[in-house]
Tab-separated table of N, CA and C and ligand atoms in Angstrom:
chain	number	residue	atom	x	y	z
A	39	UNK	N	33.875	-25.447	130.668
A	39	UNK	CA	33.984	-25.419	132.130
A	39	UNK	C	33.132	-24.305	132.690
A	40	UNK	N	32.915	-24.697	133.800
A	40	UNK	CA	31.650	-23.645	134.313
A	40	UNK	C	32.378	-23.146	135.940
A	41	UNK	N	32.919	-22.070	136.535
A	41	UNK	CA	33.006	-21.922	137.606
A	41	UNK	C	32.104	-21.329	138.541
A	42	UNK	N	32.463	-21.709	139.616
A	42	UNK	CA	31.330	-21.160	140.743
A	42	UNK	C	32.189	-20.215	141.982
A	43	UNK	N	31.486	-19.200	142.763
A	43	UNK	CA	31.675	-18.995	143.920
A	43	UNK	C	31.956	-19.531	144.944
A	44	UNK	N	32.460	-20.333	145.752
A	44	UNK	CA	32.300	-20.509	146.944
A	44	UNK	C	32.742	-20.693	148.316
A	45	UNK	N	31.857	-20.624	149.400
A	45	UNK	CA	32.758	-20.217	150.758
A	45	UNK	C	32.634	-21.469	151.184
A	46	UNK	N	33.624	-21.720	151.648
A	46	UNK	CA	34.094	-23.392	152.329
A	46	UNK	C	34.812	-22.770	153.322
A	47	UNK	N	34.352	-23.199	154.416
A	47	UNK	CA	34.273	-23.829	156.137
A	47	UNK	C	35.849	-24.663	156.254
A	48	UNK	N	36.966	-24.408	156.194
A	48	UNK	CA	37.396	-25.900	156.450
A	48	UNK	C	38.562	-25.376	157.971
A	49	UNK	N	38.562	-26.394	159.068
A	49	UNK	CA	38.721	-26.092	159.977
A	49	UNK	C	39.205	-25.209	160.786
A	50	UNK	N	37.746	-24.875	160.597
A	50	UNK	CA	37.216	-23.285	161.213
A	50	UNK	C	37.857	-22.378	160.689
A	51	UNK	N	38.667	-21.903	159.202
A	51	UNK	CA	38.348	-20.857	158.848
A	51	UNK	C	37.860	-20.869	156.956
A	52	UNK	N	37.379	-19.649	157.025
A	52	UNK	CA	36.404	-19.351	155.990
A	52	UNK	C	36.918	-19.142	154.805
A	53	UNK	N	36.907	-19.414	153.472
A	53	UNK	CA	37.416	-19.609	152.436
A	53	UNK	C	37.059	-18.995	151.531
A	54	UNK	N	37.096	-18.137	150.313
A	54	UNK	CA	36.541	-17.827	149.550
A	54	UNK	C	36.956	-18.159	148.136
A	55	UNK	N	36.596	-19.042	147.955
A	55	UNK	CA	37.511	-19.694	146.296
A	55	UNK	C	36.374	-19.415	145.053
A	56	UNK	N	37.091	-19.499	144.309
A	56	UNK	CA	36.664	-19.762	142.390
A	56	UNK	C	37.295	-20.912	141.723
A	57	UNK	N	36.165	-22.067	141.492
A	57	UNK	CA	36.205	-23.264	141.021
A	57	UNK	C	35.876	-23.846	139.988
A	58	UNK	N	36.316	-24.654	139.401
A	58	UNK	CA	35.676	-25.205	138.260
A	58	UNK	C	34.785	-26.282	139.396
A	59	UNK	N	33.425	-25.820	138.806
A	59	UNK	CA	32.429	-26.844	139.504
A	59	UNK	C	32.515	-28.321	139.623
A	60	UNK	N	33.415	-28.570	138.798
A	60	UNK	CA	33.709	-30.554	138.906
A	60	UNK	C	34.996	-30.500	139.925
A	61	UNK	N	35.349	-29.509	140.549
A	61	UNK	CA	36.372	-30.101	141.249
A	61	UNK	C	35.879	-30.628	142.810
A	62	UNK	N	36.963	-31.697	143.116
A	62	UNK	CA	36.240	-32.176	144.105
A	62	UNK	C	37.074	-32.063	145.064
A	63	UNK	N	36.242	-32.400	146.341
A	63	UNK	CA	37.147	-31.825	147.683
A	63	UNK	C	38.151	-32.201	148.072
A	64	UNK	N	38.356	-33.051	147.969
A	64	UNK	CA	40.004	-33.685	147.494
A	64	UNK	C	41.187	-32.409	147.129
A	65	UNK	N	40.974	-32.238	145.683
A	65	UNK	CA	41.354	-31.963	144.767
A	65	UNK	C	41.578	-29.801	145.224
A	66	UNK	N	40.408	-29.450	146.023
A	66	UNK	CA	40.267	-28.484	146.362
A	66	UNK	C	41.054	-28.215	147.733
A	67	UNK	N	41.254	-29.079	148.410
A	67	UNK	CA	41.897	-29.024	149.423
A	67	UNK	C	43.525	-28.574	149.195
A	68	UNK	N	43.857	-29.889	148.383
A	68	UNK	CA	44.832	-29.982	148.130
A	68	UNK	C	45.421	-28.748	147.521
A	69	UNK	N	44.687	-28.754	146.359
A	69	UNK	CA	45.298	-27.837	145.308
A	69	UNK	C	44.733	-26.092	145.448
A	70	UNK	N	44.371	-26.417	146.088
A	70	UNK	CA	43.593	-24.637	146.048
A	70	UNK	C	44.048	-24.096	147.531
A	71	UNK	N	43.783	-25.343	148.092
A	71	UNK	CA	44.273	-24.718	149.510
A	71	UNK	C	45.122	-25.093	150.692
A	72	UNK	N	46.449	-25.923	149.386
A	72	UNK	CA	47.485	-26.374	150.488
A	72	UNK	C	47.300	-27.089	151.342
A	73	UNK	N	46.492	-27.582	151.787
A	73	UNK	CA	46.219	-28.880	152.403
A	73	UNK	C	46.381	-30.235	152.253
A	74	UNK	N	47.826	-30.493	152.165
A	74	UNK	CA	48.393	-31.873	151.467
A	74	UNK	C	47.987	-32.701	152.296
A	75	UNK	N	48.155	-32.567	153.822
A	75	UNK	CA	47.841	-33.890	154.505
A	75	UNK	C	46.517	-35.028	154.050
A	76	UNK	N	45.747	-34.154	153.314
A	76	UNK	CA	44.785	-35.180	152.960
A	76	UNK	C	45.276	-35.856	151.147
A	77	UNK	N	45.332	-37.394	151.554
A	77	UNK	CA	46.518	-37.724	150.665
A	77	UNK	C	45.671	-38.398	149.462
A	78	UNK	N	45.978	-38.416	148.308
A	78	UNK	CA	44.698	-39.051	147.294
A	78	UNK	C	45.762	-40.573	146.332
A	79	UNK	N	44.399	-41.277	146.936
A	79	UNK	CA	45.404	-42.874	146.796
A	79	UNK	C	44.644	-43.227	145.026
A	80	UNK	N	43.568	-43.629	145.199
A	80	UNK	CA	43.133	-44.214	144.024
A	80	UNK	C	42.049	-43.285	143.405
A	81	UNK	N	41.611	-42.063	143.984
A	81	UNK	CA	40.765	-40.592	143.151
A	81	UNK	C	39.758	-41.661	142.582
A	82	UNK	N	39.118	-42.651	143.378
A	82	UNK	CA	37.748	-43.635	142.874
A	82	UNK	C	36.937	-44.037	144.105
A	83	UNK	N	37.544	-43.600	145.418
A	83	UNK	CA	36.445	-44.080	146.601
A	83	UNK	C	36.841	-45.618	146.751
A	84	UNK	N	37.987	-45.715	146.483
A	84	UNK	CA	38.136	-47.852	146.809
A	84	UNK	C	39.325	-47.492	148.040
A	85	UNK	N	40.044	-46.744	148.504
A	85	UNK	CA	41.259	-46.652	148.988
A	85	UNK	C	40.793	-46.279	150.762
A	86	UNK	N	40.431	-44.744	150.860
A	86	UNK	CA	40.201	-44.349	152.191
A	86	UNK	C	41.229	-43.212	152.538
A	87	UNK	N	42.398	-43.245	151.522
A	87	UNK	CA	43.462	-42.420	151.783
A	87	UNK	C	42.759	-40.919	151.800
A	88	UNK	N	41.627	-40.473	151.317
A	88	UNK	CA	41.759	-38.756	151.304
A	88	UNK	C	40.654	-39.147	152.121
A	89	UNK	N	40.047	-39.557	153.067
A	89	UNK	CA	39.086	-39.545	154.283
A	89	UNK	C	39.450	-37.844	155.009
A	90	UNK	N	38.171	-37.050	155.024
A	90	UNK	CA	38.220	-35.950	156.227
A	90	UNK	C	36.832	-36.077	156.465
A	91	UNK	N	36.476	-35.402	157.406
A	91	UNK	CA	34.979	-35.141	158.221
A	91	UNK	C	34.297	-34.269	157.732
A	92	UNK	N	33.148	-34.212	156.839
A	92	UNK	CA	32.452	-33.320	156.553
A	92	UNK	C	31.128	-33.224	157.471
A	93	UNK	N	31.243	-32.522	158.470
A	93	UNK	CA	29.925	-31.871	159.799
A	93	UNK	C	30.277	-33.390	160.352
A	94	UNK	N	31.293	-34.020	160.804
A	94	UNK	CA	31.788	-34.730	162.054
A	94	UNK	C	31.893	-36.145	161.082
A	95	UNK	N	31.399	-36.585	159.804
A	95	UNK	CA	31.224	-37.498	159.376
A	95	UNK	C	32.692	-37.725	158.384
A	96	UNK	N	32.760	-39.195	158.573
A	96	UNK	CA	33.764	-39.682	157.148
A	96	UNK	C	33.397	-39.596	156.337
A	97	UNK	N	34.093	-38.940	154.993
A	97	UNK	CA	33.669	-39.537	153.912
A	97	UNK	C	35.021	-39.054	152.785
A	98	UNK	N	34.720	-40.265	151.524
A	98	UNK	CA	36.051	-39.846	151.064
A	98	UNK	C	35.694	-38.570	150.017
A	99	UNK	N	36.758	-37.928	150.236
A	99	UNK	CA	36.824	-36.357	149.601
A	99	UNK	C	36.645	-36.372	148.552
A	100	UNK	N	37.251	-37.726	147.654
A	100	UNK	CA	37.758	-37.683	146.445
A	100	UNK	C	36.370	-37.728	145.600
A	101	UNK	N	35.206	-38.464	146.345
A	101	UNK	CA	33.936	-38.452	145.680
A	101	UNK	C	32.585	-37.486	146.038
A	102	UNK	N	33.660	-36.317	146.874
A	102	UNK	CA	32.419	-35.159	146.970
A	102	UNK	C	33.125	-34.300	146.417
A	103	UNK	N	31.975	-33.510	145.483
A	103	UNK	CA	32.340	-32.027	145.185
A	103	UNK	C	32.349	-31.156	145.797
A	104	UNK	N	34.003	-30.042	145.943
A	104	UNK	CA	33.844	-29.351	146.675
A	104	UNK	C	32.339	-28.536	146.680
A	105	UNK	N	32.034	-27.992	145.752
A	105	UNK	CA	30.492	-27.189	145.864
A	105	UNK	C	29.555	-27.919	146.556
A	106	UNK	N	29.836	-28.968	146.623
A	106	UNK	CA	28.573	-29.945	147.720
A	106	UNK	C	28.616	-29.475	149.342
A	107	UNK	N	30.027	-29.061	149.298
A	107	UNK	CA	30.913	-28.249	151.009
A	107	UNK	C	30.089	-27.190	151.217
A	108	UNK	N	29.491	-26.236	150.525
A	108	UNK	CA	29.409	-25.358	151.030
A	108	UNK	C	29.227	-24.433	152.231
A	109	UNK	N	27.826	-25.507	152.722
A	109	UNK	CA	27.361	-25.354	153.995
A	109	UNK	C	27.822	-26.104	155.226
A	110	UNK	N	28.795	-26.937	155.050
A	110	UNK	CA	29.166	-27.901	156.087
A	110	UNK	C	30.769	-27.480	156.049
A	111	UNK	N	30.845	-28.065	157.856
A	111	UNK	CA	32.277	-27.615	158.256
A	111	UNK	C	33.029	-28.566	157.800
A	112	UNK	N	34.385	-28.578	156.967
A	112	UNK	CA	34.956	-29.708	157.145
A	112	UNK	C	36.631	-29.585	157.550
A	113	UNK	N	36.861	-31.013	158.070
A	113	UNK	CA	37.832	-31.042	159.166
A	113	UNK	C	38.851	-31.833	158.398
A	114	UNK	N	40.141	-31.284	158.570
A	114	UNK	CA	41.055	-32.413	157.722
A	114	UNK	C	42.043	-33.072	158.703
A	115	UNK	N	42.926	-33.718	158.119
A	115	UNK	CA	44.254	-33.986	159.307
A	115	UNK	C	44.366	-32.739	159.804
A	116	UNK	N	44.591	-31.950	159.549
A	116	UNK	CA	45.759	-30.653	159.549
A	116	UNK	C	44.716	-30.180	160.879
A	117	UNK	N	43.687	-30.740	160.665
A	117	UNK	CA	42.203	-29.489	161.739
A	117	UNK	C	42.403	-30.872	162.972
A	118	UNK	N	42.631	-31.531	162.984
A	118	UNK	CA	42.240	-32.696	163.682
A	118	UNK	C	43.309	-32.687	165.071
A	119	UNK	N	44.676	-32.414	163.968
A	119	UNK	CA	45.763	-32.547	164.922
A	119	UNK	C	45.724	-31.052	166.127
A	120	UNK	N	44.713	-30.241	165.980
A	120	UNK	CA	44.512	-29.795	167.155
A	120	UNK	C	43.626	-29.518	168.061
A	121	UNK	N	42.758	-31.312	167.953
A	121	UNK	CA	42.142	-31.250	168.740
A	121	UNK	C	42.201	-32.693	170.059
A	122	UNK	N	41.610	-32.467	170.704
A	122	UNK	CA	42.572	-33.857	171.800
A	122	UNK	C	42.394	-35.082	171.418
A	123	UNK	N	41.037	-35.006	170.735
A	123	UNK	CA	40.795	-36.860	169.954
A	123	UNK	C	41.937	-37.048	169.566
A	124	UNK	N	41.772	-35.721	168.449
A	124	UNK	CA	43.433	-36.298	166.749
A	124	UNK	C	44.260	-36.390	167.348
A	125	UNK	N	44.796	-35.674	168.573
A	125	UNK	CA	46.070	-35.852	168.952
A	125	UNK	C	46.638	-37.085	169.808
A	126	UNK	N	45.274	-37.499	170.717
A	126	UNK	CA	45.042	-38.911	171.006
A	126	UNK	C	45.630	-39.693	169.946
A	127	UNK	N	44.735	-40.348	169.453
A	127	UNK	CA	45.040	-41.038	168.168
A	127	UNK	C	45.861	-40.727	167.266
A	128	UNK	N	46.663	-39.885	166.855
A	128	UNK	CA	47.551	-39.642	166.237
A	128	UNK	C	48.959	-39.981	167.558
A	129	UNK	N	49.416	-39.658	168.432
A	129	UNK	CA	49.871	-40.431	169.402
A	129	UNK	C	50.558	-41.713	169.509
A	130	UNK	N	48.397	-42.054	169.347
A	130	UNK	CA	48.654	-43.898	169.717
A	130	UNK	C	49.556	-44.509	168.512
A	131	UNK	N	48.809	-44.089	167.530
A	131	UNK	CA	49.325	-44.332	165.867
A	131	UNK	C	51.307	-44.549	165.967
A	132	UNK	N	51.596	-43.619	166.827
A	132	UNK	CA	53.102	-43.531	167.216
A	132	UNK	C	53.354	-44.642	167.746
A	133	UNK	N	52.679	-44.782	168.761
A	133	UNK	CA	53.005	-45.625	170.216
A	133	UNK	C	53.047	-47.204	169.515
A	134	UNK	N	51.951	-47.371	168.426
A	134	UNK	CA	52.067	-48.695	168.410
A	134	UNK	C	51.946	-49.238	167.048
A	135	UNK	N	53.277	-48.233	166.235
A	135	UNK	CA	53.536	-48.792	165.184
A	135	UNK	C	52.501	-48.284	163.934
A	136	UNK	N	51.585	-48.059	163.902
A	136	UNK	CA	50.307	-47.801	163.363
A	136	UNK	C	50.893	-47.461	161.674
A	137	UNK	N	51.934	-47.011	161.379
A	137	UNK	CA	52.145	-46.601	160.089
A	137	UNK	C	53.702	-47.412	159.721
A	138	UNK	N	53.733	-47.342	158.114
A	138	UNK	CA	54.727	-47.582	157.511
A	138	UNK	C	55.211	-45.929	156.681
A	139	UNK	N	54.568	-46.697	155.484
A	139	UNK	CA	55.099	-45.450	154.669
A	139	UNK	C	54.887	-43.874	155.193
A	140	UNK	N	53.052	-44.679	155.742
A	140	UNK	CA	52.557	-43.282	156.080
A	140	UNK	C	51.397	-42.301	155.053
A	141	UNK	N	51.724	-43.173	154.187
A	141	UNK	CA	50.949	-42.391	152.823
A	141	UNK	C	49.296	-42.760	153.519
A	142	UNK	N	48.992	-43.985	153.702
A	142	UNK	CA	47.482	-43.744	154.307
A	142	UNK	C	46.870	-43.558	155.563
A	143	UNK	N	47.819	-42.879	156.543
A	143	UNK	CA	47.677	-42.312	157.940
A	143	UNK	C	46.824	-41.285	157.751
A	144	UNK	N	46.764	-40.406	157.010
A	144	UNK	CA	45.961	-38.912	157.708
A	144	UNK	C	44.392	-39.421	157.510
A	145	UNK	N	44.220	-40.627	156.316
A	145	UNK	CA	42.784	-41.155	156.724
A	145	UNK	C	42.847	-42.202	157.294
A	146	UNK	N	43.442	-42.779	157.727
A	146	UNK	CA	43.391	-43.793	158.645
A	146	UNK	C	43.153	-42.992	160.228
A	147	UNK	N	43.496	-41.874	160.093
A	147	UNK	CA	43.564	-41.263	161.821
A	147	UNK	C	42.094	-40.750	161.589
A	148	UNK	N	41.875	-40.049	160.411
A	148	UNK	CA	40.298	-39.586	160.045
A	148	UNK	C	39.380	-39.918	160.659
A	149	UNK	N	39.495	-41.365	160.161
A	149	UNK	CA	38.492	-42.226	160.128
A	149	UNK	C	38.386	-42.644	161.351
A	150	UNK	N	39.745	-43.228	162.111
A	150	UNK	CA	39.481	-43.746	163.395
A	150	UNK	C	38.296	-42.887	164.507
A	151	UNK	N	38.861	-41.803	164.263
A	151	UNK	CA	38.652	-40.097	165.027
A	151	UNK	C	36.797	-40.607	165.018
A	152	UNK	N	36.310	-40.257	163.647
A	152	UNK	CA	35.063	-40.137	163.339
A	152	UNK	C	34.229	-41.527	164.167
A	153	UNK	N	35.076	-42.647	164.023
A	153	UNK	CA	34.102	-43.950	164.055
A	153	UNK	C	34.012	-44.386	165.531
A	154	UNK	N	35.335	-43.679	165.954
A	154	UNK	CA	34.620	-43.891	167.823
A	154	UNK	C	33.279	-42.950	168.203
A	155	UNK	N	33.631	-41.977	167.356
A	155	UNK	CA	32.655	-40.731	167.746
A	155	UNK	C	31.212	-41.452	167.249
A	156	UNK	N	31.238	-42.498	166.281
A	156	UNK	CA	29.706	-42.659	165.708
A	156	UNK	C	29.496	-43.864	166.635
A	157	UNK	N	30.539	-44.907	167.368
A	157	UNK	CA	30.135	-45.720	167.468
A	157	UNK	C	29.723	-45.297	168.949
A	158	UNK	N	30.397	-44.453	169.733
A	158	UNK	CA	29.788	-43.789	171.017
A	158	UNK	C	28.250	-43.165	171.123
A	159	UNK	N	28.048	-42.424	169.546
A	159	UNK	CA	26.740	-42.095	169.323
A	159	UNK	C	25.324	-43.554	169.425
A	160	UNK	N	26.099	-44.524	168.611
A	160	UNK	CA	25.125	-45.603	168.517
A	160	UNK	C	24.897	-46.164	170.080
A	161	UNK	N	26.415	-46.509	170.301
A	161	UNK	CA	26.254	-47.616	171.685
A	161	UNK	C	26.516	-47.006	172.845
A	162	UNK	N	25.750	-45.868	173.328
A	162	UNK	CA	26.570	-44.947	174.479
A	162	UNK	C	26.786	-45.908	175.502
A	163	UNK	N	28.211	-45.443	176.156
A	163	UNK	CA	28.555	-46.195	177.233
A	163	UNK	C	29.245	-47.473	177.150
A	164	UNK	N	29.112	-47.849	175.734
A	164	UNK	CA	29.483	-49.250	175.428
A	164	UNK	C	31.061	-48.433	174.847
A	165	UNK	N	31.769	-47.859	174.540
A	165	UNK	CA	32.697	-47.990	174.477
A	165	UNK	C	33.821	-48.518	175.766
A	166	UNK	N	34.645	-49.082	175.587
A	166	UNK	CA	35.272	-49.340	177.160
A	166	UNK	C	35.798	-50.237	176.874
A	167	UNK	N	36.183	-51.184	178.058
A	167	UNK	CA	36.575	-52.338	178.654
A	167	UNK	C	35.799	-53.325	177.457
A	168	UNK	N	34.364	-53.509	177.616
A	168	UNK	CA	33.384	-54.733	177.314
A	168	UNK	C	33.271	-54.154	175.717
A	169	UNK	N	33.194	-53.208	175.007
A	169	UNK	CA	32.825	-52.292	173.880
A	169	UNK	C	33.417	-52.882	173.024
A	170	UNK	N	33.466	-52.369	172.066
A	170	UNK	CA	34.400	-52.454	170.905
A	170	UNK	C	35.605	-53.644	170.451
A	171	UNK	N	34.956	-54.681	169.611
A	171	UNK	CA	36.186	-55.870	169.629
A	171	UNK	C	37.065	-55.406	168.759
A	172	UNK	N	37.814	-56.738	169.028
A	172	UNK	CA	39.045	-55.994	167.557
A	172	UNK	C	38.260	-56.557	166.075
A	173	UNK	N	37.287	-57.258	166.015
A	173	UNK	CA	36.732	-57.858	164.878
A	173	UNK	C	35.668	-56.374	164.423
A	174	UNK	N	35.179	-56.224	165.204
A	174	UNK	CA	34.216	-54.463	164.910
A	174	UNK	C	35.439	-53.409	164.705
A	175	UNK	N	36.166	-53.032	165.238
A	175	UNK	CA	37.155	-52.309	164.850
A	175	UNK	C	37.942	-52.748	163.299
A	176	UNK	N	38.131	-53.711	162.924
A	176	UNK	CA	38.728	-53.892	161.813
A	176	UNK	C	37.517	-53.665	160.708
A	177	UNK	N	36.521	-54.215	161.192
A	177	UNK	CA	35.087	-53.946	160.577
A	177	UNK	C	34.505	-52.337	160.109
A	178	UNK	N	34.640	-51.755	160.835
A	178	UNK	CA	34.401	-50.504	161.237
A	178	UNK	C	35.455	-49.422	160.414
A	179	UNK	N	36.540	-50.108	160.048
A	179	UNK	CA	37.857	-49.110	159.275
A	179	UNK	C	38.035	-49.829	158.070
A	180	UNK	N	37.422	-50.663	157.554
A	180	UNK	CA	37.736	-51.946	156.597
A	180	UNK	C	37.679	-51.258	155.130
A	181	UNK	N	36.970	-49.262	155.377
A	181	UNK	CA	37.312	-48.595	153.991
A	181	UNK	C	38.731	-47.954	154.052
A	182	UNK	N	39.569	-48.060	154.590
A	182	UNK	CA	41.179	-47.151	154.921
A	182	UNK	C	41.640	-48.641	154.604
A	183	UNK	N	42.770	-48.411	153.093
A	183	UNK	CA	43.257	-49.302	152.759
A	183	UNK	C	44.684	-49.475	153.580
A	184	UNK	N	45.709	-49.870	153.806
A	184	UNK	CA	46.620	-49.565	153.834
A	184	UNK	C	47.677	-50.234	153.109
A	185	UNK	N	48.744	-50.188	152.121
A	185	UNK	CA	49.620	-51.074	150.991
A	185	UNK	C	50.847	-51.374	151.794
A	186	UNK	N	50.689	-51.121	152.904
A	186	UNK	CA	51.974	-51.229	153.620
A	186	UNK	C	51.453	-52.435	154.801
A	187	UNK	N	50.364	-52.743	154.877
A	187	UNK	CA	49.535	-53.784	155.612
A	187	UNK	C	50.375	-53.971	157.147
A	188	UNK	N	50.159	-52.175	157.496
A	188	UNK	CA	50.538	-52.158	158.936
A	188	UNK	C	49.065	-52.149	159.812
A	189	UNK	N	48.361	-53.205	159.642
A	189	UNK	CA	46.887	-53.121	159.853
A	189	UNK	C	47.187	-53.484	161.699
A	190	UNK	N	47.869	-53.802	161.946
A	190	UNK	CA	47.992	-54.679	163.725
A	190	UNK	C	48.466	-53.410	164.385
A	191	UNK	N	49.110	-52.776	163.650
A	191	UNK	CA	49.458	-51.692	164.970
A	191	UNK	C	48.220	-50.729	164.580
A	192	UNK	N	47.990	-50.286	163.185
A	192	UNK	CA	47.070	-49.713	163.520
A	192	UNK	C	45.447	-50.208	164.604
A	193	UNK	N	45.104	-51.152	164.426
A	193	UNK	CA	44.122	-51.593	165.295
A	193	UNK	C	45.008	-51.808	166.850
A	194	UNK	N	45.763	-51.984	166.979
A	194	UNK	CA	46.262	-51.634	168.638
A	194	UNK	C	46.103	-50.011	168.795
A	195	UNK	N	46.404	-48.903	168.123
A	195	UNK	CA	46.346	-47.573	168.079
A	195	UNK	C	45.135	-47.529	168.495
A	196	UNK	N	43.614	-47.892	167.764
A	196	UNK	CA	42.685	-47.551	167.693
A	196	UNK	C	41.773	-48.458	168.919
A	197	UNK	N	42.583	-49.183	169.469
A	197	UNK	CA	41.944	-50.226	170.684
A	197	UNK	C	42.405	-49.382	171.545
A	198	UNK	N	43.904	-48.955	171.898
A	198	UNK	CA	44.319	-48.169	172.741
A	198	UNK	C	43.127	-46.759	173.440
A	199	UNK	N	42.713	-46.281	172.429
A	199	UNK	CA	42.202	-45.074	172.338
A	199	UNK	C	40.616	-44.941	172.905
A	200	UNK	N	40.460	-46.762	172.447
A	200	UNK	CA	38.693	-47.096	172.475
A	200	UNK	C	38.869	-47.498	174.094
A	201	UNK	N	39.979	-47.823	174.272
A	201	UNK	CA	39.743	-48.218	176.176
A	201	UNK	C	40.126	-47.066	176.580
B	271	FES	S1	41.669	-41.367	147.039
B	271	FES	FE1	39.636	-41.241	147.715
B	271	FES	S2	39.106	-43.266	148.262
B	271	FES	FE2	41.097	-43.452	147.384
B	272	FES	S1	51.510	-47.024	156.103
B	272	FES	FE1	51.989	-47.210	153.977
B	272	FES	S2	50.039	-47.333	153.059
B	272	FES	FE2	49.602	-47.488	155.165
């Protein structure tokens, strides 16, 4: 095993850990730095459950190494829920059923968070009323598994949010 130095960013404050270089951000979150909300379903990139934002983007944790973090901010549930998007959408997620167990909510809210934000980037202005169907929205989240196949409220959550 080989460890490394490093300072990880994770929402907004500064970290200074010692790692075994194969660990991955997942795994670093969790285990190094108490950050359970990000939840690890299948540790292979097929699930969506450990989804956080690395520099505003999805991606699943479980297949980046933390040492890949170094230079980028990253945002988890825990960073999300205080900001007005996450709390938006975490909300709606309430309002309309959006979870069962719950085990794949903190990337299911992740993800939602991130993909209005990219799809506002692509189609400015097109979010709204005319924007976003529910067929692109299911499209658009179709990597956040959920085993509890509360998929209808979650896409009402995430329609809610897009109007
Ligand atoms: S735990 Fe990372 S995609 Fe399933
Ligand atoms: S709410 Fe149980 S896995 Fe989605």
């Amino acid at each position: 095993m080989s460890s490394i130095q490093l300072r990880l960013s994770v929402n907004g404050r500064e970290h200074e850990l010692e790692l075994d270089s194969r660990v991955s951000l997942l795994d670093c979150l969790r285990e190094h730095l108490g950050l359970t909300g990000t939840k690890k379903g299948c540790d292979q990139g097929a699930c969506g459950a450990c989804t956080v934002l690395l520099d505003g983007e999805r991606v699943n944790s479980c297949l980046v190494l933390a040492a890949q973090c170094a230079d980028a901010e990253v945002t988890t549930i825990e960073g999300l829920a205080s900001s007005e998007a996450g709390r938006a959408m975490q909300k709606a997620f309430v309002r309309n059923d959006g979870l069962q167990c719950g085990y794949c909510t903190p990337g299911q809210v992740c993800s939602a968070v991130a993909m209005l934000a990219e799809y506002e980037a692509e189609v400015p202005s097109a979010v709204g009323e005319a924007g976003l169907t529910d067929a692109e929205i299911r499209e658009r989240l179709a990597g956040n598994l959920c085993r509890c196949g509360a998929y209808n409220g979650i896409l009402a959550a995430v329609r809610e949010v897009a109007r």
